Coordinates of C-alpha atoms and ligand atoms in Angstrom, one line a residue:
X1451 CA -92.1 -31.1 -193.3
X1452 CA -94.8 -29.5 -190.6
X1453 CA -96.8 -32.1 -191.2
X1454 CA -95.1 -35.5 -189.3
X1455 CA -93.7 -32.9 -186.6
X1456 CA -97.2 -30.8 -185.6
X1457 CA -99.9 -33.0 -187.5
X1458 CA -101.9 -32.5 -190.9
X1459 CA -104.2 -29.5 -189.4
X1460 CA -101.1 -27.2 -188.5
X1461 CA -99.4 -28.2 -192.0
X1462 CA -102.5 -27.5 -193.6
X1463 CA -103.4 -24.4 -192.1
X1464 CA -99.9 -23.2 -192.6
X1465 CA -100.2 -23.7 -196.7
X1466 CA -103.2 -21.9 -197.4
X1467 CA -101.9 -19.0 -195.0
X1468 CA -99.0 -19.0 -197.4
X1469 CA -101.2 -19.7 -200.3
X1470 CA -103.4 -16.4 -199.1
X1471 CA -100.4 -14.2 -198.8
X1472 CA -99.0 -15.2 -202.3
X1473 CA -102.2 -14.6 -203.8
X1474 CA -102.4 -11.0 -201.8
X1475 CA -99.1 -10.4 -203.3
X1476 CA -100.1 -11.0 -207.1
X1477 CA -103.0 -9.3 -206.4
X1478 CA -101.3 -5.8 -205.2
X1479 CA -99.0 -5.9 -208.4
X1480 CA -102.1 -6.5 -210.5
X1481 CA -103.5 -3.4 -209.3
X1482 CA -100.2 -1.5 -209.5
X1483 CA -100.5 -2.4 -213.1
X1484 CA -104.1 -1.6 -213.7
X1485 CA -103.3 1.6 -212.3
X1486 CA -100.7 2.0 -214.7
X1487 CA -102.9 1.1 -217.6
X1488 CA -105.2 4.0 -216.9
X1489 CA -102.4 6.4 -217.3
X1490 CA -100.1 4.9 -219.4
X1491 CA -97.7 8.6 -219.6
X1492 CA -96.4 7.8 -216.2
X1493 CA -93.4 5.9 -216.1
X1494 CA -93.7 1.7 -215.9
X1495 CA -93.5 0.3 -212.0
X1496 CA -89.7 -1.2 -211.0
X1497 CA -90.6 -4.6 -210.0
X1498 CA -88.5 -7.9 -209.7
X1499 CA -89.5 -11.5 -210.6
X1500 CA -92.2 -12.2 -212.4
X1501 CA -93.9 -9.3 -212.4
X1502 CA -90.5 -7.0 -213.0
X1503 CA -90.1 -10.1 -216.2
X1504 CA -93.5 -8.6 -217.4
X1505 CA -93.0 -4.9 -216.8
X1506 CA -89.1 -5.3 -218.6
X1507 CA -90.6 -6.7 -221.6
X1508 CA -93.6 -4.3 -221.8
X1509 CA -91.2 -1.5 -221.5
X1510 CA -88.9 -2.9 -224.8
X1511 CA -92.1 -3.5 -226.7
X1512 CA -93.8 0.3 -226.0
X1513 CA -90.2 1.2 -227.2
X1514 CA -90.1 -0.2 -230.3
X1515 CA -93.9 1.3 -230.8
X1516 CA -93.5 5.0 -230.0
X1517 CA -95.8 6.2 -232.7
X1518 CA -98.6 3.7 -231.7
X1519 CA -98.4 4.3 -227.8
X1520 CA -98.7 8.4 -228.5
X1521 CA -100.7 8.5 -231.1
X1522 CA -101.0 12.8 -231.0
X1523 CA -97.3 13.5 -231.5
X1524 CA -96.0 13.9 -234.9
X1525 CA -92.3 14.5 -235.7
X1526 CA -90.4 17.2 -237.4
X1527 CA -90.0 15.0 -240.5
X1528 CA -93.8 14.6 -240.7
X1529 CA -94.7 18.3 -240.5
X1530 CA -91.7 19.4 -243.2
X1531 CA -93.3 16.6 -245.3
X1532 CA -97.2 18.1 -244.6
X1533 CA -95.8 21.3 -245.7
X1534 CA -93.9 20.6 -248.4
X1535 CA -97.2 18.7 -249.9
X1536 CA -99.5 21.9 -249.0
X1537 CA -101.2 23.5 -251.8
X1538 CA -100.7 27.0 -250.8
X1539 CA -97.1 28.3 -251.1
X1540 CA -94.6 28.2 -248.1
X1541 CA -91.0 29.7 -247.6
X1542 CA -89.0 30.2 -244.6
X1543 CA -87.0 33.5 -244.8
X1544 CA -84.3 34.6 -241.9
X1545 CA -83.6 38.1 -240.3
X1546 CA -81.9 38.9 -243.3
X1547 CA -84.5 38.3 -245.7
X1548 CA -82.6 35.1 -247.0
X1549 CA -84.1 32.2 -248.2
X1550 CA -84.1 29.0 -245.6
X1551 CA -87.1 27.0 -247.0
X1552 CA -89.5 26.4 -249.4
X1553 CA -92.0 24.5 -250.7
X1554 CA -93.0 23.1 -254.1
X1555 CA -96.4 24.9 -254.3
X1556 CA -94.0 27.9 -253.5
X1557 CA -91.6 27.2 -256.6
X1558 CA -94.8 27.5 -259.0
X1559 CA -96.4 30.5 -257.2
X1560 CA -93.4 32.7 -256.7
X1561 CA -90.8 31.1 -259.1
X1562 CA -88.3 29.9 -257.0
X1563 CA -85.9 27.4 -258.7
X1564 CA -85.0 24.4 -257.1
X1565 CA -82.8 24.5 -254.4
X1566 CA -80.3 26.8 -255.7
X1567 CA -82.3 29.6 -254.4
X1568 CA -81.9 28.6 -250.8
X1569 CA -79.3 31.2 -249.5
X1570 CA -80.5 33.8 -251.3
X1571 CA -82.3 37.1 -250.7
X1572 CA -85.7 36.9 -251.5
X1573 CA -85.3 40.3 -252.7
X1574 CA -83.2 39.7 -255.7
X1575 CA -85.3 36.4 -256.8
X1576 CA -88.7 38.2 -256.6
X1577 CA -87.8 41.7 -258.1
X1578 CA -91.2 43.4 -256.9
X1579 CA -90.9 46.7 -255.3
X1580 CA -94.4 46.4 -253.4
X1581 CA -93.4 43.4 -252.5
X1582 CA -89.8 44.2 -251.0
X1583 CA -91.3 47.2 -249.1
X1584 CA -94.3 45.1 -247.4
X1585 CA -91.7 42.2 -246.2
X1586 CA -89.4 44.7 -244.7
X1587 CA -91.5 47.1 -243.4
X1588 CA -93.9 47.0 -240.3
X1589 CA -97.3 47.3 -241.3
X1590 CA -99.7 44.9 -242.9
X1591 CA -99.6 41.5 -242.9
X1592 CA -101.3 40.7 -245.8
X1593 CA -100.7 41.9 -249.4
X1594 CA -102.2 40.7 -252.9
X1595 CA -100.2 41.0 -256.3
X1596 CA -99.6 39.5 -259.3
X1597 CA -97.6 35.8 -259.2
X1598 CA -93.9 36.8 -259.9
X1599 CA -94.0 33.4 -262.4
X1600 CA -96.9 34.3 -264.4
X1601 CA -98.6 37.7 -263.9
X1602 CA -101.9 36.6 -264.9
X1603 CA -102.5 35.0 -261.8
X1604 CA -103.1 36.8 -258.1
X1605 CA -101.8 35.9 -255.2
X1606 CA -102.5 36.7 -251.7
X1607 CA -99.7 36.6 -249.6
X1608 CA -99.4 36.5 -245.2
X1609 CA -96.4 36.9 -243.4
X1610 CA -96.2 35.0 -240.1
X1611 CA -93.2 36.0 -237.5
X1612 CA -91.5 33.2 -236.1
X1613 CA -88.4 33.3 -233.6
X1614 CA -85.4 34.1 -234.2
X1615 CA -86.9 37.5 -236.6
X1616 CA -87.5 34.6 -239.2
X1617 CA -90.9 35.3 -241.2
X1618 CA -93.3 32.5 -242.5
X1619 CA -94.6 33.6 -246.1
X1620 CA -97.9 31.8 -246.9
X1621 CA -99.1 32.2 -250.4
X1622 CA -102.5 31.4 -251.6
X1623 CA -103.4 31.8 -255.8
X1624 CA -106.3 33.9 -255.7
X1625 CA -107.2 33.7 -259.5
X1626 CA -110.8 32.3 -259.4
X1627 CA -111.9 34.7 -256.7
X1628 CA -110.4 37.8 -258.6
X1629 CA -112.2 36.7 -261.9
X1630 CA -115.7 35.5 -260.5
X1631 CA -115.4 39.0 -258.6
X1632 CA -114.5 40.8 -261.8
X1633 CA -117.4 39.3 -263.2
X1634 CA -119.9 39.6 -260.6
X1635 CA -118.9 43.8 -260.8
X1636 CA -119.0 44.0 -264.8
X1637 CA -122.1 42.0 -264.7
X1638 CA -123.9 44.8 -262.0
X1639 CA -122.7 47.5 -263.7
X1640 CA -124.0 45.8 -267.2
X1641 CA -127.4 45.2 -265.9
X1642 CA -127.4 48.8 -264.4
X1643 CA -126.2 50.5 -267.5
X1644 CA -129.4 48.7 -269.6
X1645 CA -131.6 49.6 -267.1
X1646 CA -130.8 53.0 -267.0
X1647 CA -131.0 53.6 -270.4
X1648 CA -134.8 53.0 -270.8
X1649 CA -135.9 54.4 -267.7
X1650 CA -133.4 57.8 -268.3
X1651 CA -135.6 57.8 -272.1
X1652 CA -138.9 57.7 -270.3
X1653 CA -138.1 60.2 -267.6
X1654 CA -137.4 62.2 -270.7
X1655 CA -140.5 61.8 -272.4
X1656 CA -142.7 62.3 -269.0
X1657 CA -140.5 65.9 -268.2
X1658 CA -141.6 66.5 -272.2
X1659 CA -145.1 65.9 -270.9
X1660 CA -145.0 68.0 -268.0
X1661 CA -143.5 71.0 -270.4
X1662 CA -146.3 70.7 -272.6
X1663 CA -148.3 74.1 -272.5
X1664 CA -151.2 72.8 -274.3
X1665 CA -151.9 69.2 -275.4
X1666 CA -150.9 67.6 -278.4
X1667 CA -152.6 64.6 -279.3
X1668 CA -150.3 63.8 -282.0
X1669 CA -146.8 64.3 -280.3
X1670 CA -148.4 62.3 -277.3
X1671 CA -149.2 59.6 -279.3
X1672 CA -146.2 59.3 -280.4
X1673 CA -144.4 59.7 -277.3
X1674 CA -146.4 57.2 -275.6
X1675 CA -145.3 54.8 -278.4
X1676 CA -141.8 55.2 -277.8
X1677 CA -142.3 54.9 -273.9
X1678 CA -144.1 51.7 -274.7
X1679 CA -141.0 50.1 -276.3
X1680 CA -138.7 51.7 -273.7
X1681 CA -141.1 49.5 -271.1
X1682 CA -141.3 46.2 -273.4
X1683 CA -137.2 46.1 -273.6
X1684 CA -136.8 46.7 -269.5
X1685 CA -139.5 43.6 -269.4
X1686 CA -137.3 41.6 -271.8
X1687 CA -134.2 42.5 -270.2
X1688 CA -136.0 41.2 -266.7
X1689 CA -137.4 38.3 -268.5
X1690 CA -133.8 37.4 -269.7
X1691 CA -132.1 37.8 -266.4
X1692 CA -134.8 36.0 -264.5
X1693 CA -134.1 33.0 -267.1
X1694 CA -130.4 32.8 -266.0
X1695 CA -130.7 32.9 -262.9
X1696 CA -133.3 30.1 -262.7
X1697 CA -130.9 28.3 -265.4
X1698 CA -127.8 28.9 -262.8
X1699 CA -130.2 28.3 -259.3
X1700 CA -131.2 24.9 -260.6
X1701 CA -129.0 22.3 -260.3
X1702 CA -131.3 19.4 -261.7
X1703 CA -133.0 19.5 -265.4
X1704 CA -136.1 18.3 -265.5
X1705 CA -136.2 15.5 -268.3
X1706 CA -138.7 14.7 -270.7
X1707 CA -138.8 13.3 -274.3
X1708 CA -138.6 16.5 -276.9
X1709 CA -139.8 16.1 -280.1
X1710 CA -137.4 18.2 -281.8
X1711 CA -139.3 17.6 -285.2
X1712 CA -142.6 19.4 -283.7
X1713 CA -140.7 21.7 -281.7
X1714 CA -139.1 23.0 -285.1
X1715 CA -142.2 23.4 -287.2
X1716 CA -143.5 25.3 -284.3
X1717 CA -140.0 27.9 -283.9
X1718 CA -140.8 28.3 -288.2
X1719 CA -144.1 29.8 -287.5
X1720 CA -142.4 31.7 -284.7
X1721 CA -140.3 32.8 -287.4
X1722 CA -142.6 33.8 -290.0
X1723 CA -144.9 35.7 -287.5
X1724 CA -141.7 37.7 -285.9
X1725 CA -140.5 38.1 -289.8
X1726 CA -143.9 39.4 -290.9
X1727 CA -143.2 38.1 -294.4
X1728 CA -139.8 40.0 -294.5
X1729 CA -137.7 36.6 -295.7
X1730 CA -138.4 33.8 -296.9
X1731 CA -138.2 31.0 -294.0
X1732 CA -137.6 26.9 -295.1
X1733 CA -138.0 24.4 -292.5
X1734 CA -135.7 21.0 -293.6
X1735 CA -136.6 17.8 -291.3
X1736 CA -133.6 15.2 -292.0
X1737 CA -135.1 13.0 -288.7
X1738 CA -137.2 12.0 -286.5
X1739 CA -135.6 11.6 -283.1
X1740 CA -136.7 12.9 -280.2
X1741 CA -134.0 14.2 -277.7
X1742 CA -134.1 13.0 -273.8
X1743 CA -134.4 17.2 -272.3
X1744 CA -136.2 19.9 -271.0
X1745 CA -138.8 21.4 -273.6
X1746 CA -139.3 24.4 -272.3
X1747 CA -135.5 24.9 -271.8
X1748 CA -134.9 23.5 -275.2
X1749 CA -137.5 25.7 -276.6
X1750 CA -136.3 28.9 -274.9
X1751 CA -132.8 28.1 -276.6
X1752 CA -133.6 27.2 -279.8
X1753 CA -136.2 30.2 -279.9
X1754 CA -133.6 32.7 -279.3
X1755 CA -131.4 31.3 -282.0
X1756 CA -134.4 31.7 -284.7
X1757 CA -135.0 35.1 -283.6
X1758 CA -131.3 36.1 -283.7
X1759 CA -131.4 35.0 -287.5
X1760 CA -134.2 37.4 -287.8
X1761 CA -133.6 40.1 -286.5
X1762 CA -129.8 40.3 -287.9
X1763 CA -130.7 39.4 -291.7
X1764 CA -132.2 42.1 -294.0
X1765 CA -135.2 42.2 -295.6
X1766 CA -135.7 39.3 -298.7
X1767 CA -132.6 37.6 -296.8
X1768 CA -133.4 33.5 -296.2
X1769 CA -133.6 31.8 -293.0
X1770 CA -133.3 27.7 -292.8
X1771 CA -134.2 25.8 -289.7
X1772 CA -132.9 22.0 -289.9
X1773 CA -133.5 19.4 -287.7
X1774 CA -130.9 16.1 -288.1
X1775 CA -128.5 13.1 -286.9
X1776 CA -124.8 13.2 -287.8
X1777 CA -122.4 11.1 -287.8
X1778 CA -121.1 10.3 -284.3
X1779 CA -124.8 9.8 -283.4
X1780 CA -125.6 12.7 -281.5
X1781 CA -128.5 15.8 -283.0
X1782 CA -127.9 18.9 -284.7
X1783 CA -130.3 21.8 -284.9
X1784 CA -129.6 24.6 -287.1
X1785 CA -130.6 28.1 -287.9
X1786 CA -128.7 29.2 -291.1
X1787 CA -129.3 32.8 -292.4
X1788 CA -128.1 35.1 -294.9
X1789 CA -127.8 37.9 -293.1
X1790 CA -124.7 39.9 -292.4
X1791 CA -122.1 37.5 -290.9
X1792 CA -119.8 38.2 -288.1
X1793 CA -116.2 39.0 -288.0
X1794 CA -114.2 36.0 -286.6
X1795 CA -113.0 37.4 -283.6
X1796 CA -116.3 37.9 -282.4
X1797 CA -117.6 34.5 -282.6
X1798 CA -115.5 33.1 -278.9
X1799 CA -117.3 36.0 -277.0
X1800 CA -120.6 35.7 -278.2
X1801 CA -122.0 33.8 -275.4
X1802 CA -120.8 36.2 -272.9
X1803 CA -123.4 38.0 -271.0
X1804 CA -124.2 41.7 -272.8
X1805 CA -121.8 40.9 -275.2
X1806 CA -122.6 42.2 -278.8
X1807 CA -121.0 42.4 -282.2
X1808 CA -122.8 46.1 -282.6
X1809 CA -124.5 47.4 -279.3
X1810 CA -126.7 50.2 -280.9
X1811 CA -127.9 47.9 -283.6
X1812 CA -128.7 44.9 -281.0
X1813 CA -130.8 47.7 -278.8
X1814 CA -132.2 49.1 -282.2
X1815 CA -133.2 45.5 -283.0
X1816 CA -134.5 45.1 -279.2
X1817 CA -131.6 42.6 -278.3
X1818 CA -131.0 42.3 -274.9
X1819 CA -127.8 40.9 -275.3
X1820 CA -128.4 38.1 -273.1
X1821 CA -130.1 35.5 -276.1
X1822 CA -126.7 33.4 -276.7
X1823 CA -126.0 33.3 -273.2
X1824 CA -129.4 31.2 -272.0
X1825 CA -128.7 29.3 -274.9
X1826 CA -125.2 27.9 -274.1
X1827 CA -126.3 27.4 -270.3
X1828 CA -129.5 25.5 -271.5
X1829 CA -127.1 23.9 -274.2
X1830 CA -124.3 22.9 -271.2
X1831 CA -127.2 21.6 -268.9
X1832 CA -128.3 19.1 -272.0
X1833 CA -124.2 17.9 -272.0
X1834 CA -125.0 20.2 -275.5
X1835 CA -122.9 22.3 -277.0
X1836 CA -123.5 25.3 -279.6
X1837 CA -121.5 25.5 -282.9
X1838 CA -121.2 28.7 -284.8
X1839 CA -120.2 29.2 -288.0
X1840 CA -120.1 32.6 -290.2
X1841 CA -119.1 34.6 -293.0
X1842 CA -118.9 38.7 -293.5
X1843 CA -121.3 39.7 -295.8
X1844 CA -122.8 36.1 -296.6
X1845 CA -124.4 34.7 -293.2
X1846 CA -124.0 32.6 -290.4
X1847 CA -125.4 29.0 -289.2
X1848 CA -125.9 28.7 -285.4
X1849 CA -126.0 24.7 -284.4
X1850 CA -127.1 23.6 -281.1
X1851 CA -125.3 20.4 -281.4
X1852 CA -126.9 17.2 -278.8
X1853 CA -124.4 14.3 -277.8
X1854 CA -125.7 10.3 -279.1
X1855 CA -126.5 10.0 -274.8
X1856 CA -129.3 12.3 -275.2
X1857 CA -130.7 11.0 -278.4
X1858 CA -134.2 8.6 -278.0
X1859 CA -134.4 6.3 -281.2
X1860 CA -138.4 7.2 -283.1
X1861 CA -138.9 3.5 -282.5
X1862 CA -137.6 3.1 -278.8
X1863 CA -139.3 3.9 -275.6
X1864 CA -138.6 7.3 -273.4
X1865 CA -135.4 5.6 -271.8
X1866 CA -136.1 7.7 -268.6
X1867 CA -140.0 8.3 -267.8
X1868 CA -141.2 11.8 -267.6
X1869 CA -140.4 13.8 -264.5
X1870 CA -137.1 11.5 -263.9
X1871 CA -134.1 14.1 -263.1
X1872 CA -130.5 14.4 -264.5
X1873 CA -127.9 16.5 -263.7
Ligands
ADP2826 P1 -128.8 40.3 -278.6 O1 -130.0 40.4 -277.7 O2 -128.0 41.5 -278.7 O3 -129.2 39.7 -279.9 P2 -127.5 37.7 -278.2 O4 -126.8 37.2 -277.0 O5 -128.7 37.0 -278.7 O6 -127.9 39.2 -277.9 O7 -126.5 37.8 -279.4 C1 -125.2 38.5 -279.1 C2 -124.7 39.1 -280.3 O8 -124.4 38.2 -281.3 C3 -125.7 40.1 -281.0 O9 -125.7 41.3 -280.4 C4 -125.2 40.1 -282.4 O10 -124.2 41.0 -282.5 C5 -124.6 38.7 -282.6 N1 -125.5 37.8 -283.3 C6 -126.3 36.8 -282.8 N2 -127.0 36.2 -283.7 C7 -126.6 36.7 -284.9 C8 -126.9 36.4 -286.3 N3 -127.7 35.4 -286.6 N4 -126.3 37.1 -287.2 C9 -125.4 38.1 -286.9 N5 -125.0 38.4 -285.6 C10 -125.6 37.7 -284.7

């Protein structure tokens, strides 16, 4: 319209000034919004036309995405869900010790049933006197007791206020921690008590020295004999805890192939020496398979098995050592005597640590009560397992039993070379 009225250099000039404005104008909103983008909690711009179009529609879409555009809050169905899934036991009690909430962990640990307990006082579900006293009273906030749904486990309970005089109960089973520390205690004072026993008989015999008004080559013969053996069982006893904890510290066996065959010829004349022609000793080789292992482990094992059978059969009593394949595949090394059996409620515990059928014969013999222990940790390190079979009065077979996986064919090459680690 400008142009025919004030010519084509007033028109023109006239368009891009509009042109320059309009572009100043988009410009300015884009910012607005790029501003907005860096802090996208404040609230959207209230624009018109185009750019109020965009902003609208942006609004509708960040509504239909709340859990996308704040990603940090989490609603109260998501936390109830969270708890109810924790493994740890959770209830929700009111001022008046009644039962608002709980979780499924909770039903297990404390034996609440379903939701028919919600309502009720705790008190009269969980009928524990210690327990009633420390919820309603205003000292600690931690107490341990036995699970109200199965007193063989411990739990450790926390209360937690909340408003309103509501308490949070948090329960966590403590069972493993209470056992591993029993343990760890009876295993001290074990190792204490065998200790002390030699070094209290040696202190004896020195003081018996000391009194001595005039020598006596005889008597101190005699007594240095006895301290000797006092000294050779404390050395044992070390030896044997050393073992286990080197059995328990490494996590990796070393793996070689084992000629079991050799090995066992080897534990007969073992036997025969520590036997000193007392029994008769028969060595029966029924293969020839090597097993994939650790030979010193696997000797240290199989050694204390042989001189178990020894030491707990009688004079002119026979001892068998046997070396073969069963059926599924896998090997079994045996050590059969005919010495005095033992009872069959002995036989689960006697892999526990210091645990003997007859204390004062074991120490007599010079046990140390720790044999069968290294030999079902060397045993479980090998995937192994040890088999024990016995009668009163007639004997007992002790059968370190290797699965097919660990088994190296006599014609076959060492599937893993020398050196070459397994779990
Ligand atoms: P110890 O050093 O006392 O022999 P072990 O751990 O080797 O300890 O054995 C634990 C207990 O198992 C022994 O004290 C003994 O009572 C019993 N025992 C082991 N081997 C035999 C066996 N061949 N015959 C009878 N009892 C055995």
């Amino acid at each position: 319209m400008l142009w025919p009225l004030a010519g084509a250099l007033i028109a023109l000039s006239v368009l891009c000034a509009g042109l320059i404005l309009l572009l100043g104008w988009h410009l300015f909103k884009l910012k607005r919004f790029l501003l907005w983008l860096d802090s996208p909690a404040l609230p959207l711009p209230e624009e018109r036309g185009l750019w109020g179009d965009i902003f609208y529609r942006l609004k509708n879409l960040l509504k239909s995405q709340p859990a996308a555009h704040q990603p940090h809050d989490i609603s109260h169905e998501q936390i109830r869900l969270v708890a109810e899934h924790l493994p740890d036991g959770v209830v929700l009690i009111d001022a008046q010790q009644r039962i608002v909430w709980f979780n499924q962990a909770a039903e297990t640990q404390l034996g609440l049933k379903g939701r028919s307990d919600i309502g009720q006082f705790i008190s009269y579900i969980i009928r524990n006197a210690t327990f009633n006293a420390w919820l309603t009273g205003a000292g600690e906030d931690r107490l341990t007791m036995p699970a109200p749904a199965d007193s063989s486990r411990s739990l450790a309970l926390r209360r937690v206020p909340m408003p309103g005089a509501q308490q949070m109960l948090f329960c966590h089973d403590i069972t493993e921690q209470v056992r591993v520390d029993a343990m760890r205690r009876d295993f001290i004072a074990n190792v204490s008590h065998e200790l002390r026993t030699p070094i209290t008989v040696i202190a004896g015999f020195l003081e018996s020295f000391a009194d001595m008004e005039e020598p006596d080559a005889q008597r101190f013969k005699d007594y240095l004999k006895l301290m000797r053996e006092q000294s050779d069982r404390m050395r044992r006893l070390i030896d044997d805890l050393l073992t286990l904890a080197r059995l328990e510290a490494d996590t990796e066996v070393v793996i070689e192939p084992v000629d079991v065959a050799a090995l066992a010829r080897s534990l007969m004349q073992e036997a025969q020496s520590l036997s000193g022609g007392r029994h008769k000793v028969s060595l029966e080789l029924d293969s020839d398979v090597r097993i994939a292992g650790n030979h010193k482990e696997i000797h240290s094992a199989l050694s204390n098995l042989v001189s178990n059978a020894v030491r707990y059969t009688p004079s002119g009593g026979q001892i068998t050592l046997r070396w073969r394949t069963n059926a599924a595949g896998g090997g079994e090394f045996s050590v059969t005597d005919t010495g005095e059996g033992i009872e069959p409620q002995h036989i689960p515990r006697l892999t526990e640590r210091f645990y003997r059928v007859d204390r004062g014969r074991s120490r007599a013999l010079g046990g140390t009560g720790l044999g069968l222990a290294i030999v079902k940790h060397v045993l479980q390190r090998h995937q192994a397992h040890l088999r024990i079979e016995s009668t009163v009065g007639k004997g007992s077979t002790f059968t370190a039993v290797f699965p097919p996986e660990r088994i190296i064919p006599a014609a076959t090459e060492t599937p893993q070379s020398p050196g070459q680690a397994a779990a």
